[in-house]
Short mmCIF file of C-alpha atoms and ligand atoms in Angstrom, two decimals:
data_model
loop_
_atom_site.label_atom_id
_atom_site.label_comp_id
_atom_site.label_asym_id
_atom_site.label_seq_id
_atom_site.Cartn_x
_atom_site.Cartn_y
_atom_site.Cartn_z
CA UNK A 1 -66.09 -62.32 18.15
CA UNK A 2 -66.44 -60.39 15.23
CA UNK A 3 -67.79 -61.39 11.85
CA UNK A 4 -68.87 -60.23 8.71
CA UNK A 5 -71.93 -61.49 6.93
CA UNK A 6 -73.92 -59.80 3.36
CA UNK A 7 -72.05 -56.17 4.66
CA UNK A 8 -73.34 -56.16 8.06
CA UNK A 9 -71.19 -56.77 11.02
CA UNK A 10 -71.96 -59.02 13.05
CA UNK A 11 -70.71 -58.73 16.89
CA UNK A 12 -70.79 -61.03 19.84
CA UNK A 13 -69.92 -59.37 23.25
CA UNK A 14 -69.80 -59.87 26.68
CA UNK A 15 -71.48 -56.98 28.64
CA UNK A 16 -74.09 -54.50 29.78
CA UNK A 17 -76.72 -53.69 26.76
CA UNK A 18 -77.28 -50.26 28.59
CA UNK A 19 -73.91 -48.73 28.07
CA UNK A 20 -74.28 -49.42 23.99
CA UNK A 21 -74.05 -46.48 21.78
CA UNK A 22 -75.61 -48.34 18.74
CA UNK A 23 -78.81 -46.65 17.28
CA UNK A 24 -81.01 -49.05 19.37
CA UNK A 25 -80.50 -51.08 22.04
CA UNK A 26 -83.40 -54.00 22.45
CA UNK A 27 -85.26 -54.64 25.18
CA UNK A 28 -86.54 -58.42 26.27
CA UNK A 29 -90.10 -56.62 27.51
CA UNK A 30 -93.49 -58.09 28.43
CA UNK A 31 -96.44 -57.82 26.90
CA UNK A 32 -97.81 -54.80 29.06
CA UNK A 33 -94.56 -52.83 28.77
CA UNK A 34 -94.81 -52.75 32.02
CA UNK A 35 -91.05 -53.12 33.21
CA UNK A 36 -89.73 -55.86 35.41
CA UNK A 37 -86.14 -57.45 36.28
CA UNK A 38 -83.73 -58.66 34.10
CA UNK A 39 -82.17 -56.62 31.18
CA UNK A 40 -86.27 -54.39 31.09
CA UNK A 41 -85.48 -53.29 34.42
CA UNK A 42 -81.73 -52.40 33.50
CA UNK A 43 -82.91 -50.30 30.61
CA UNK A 44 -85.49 -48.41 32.62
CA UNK A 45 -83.10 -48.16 35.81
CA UNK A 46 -80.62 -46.31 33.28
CA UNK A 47 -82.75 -44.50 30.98
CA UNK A 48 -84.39 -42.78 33.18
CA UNK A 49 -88.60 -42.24 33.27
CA UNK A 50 -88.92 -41.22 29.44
CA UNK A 51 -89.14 -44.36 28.14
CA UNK A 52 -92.14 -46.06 31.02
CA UNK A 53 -93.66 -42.74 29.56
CA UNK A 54 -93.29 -43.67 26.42
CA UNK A 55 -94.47 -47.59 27.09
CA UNK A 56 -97.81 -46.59 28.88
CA UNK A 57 -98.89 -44.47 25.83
CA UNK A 58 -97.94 -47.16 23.56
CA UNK A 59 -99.78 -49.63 25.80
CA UNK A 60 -98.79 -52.87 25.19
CA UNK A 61 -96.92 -55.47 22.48
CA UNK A 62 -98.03 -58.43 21.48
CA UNK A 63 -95.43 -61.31 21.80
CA UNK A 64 -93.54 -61.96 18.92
CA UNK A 65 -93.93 -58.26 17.63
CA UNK A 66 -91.57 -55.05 18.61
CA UNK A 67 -92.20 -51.42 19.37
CA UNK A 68 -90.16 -48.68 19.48
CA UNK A 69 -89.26 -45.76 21.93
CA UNK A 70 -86.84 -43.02 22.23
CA UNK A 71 -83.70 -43.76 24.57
CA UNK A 72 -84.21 -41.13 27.64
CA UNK A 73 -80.58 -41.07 29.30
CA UNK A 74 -78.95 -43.62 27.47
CA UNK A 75 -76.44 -43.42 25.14
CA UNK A 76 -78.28 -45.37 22.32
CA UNK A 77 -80.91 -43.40 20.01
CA UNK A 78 -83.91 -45.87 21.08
CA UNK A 79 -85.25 -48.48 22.66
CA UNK A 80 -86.71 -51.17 20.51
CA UNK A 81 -89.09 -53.48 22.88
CA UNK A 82 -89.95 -56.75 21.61
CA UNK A 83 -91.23 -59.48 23.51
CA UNK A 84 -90.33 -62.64 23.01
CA UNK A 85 -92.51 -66.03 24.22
CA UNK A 86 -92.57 -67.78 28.03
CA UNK A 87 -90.79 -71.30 27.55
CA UNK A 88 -92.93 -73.88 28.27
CA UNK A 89 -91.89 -77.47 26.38
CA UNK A 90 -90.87 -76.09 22.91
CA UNK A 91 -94.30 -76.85 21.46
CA UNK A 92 -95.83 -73.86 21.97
CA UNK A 93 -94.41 -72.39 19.00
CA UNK A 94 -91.63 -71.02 21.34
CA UNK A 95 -88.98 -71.15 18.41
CA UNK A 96 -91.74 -69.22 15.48
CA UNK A 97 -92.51 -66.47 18.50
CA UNK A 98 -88.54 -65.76 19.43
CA UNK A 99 -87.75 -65.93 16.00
CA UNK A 100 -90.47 -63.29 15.02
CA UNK A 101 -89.40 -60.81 18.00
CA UNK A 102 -85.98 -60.87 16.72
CA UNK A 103 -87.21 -60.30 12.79
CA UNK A 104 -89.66 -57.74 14.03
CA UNK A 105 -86.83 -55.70 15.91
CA UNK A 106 -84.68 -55.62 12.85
CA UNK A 107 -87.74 -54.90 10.57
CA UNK A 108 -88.69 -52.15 12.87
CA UNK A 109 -84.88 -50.69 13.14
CA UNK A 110 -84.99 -50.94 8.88
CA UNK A 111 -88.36 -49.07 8.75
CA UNK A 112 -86.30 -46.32 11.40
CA UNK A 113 -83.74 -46.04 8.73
CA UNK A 114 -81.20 -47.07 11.50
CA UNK A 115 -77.60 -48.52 10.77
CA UNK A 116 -76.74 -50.02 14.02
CA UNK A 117 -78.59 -52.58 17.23
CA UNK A 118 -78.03 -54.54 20.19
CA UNK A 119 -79.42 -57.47 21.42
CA UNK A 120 -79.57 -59.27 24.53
CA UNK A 121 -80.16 -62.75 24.82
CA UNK A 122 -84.21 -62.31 24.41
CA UNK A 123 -86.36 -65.00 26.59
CA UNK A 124 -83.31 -66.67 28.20
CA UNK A 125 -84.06 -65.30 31.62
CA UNK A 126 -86.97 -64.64 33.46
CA UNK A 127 -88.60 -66.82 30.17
CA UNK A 128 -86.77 -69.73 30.98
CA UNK A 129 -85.78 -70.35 27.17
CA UNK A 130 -82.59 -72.98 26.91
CA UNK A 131 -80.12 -70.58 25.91
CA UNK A 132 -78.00 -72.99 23.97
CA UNK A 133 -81.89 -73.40 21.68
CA UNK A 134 -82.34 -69.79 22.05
CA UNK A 135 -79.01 -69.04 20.42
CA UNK A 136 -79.57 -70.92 17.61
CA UNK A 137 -82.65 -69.14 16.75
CA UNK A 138 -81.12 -65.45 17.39
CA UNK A 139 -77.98 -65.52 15.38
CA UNK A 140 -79.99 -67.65 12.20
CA UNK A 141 -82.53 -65.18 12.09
CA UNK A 142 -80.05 -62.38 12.22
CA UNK A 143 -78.18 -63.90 9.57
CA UNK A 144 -80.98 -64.56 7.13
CA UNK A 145 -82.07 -60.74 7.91
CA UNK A 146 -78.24 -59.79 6.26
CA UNK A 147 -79.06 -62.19 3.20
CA UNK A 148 -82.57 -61.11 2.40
CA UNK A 149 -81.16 -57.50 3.15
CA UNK A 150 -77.61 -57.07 2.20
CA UNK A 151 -75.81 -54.04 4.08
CA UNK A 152 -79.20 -52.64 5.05
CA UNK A 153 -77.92 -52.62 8.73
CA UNK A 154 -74.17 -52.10 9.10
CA UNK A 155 -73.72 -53.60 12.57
CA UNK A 156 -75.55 -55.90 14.80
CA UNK A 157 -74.69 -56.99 18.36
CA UNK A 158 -75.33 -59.11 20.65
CA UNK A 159 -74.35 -57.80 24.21
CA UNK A 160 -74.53 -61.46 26.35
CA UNK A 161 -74.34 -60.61 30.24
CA UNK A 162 -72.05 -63.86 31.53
CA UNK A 163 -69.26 -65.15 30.09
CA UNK A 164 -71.61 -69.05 29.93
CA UNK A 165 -73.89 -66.77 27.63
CA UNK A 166 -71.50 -65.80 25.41
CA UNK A 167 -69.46 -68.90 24.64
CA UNK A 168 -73.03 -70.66 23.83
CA UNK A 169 -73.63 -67.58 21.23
CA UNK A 170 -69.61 -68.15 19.93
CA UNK A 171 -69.97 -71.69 19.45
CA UNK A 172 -73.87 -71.44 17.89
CA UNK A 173 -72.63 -68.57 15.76
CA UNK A 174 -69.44 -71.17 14.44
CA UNK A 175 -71.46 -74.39 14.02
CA UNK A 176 -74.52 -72.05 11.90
CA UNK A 177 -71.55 -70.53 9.99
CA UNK A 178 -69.86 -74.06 8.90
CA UNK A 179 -73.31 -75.55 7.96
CA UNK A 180 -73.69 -72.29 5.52
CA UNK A 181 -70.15 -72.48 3.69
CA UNK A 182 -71.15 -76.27 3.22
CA UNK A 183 -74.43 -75.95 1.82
CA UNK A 184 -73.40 -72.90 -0.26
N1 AR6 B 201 -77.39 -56.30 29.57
C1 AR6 B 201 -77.45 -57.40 28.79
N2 AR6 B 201 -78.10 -58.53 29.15
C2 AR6 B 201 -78.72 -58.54 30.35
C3 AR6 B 201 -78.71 -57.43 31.22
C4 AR6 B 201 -78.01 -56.27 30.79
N3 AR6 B 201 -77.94 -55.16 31.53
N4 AR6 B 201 -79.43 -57.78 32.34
C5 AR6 B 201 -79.84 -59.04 32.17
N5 AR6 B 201 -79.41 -59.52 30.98
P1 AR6 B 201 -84.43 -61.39 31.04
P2 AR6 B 201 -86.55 -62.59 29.37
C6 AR6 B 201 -79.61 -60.84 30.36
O1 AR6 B 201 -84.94 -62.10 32.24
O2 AR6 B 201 -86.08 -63.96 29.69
C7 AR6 B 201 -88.46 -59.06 32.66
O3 AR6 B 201 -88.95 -58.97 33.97
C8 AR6 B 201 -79.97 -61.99 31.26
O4 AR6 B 201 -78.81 -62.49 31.91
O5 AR6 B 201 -84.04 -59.95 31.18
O6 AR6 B 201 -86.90 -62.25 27.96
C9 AR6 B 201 -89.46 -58.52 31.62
O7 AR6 B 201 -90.24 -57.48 32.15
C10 AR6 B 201 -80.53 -62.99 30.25
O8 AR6 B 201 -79.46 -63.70 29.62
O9 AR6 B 201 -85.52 -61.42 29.82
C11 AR6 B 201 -90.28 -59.73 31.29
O10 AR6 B 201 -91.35 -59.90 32.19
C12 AR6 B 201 -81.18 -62.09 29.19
O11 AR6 B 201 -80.72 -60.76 29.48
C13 AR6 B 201 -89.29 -60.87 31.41
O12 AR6 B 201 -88.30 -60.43 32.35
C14 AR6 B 201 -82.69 -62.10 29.18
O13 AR6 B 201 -83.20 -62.22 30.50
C15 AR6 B 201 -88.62 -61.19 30.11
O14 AR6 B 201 -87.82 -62.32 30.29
#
């Protein structure tokens, strides 16, 4: 599903984020860069041992923030690690913390001067964060990022790993888009 929002593309996809060729792909870290399972252990699996190199100099990132490396063997330019919060009941600030790894990513890919970026599905995993919740969160962020910077970024993706994944992003992404053209 393609659509296009303030001049920036806007892709959902089902897939690996570790075969993108966007100017960053973005990894769902923890907060010691440390690497583990899910999409983190993907990334460093593929990109080879550049970017750990990279992490343990950086040292760490708090969650809710984003830091950047360079993209060892992958195809993409870098990897943009942001960590987004454990899910515990929703009132941990849960929904402040993912939003704010996904603004911080796209801040951090602005202040890079880079066009393009993949997501995953940030915290939905090993986090435990309802992905149906989660999506909501991802793709308004994202879309207020296109209004408050218009054309700034020229694509953004979201690469969703099972076909469940992606038709909860479709249908988020369509309900968020009808609310908008009402309200506008
Ligand atoms: N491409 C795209 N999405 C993927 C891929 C891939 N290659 N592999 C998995 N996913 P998770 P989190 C999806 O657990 O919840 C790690 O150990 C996966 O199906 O990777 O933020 C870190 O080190 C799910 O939908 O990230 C942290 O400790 C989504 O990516 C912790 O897990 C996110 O799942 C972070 O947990």
């Amino acid at each position: 599903m393609d659509i296009k929002e303030n001049g920036t593309t806007i892709s959902l996809i089902r897939g690996d984020i570790t075969l993108e060729s966007t100017d960053a792909i973005v990894n769902a870290a923890n907060s010691r860069l440390a690497g583990g399972g899910g999409v983190d252990g993907a990334i460093h699996m593929a990109g080879g041992a550049q970017i750990m190199e990279e992490c343990r100099s950086i040292g760490g990132c708090p969650t809710g923030k984003a830091v950047i490396t360079t993209a060892g063997l992958l195809n993409a330019r870098y990897v943009i690690h942001t960590v987004g919060p454990i899910y515990k009941d929703g009132r941990h600030n849960e929904p402040e913390l993912l939003e704010s790894a996904y603004r911080s990513s796209l801040e951090l890919a602005l202040e890079k001067g880079l066009k393009s970026i993949s997501f995953p599905s940030i915290s939905t995993g090993a986090y435990g964060y309802p992905a149906n919740d989660a999506s909501i969160i991802a793709l308004k962020t994202i879309l207020e990022f296109t209004k408050a910077n218009p054309g700034k970024l020229e694509l953004i993706r979201f690469v969703l790993f099972s076909d469940q994944d992606y038709n909860t992003y479709s249908e988020s992404l369509k309900k968020l888009l009808k609310t908008a053209r009402k309200t506008a």
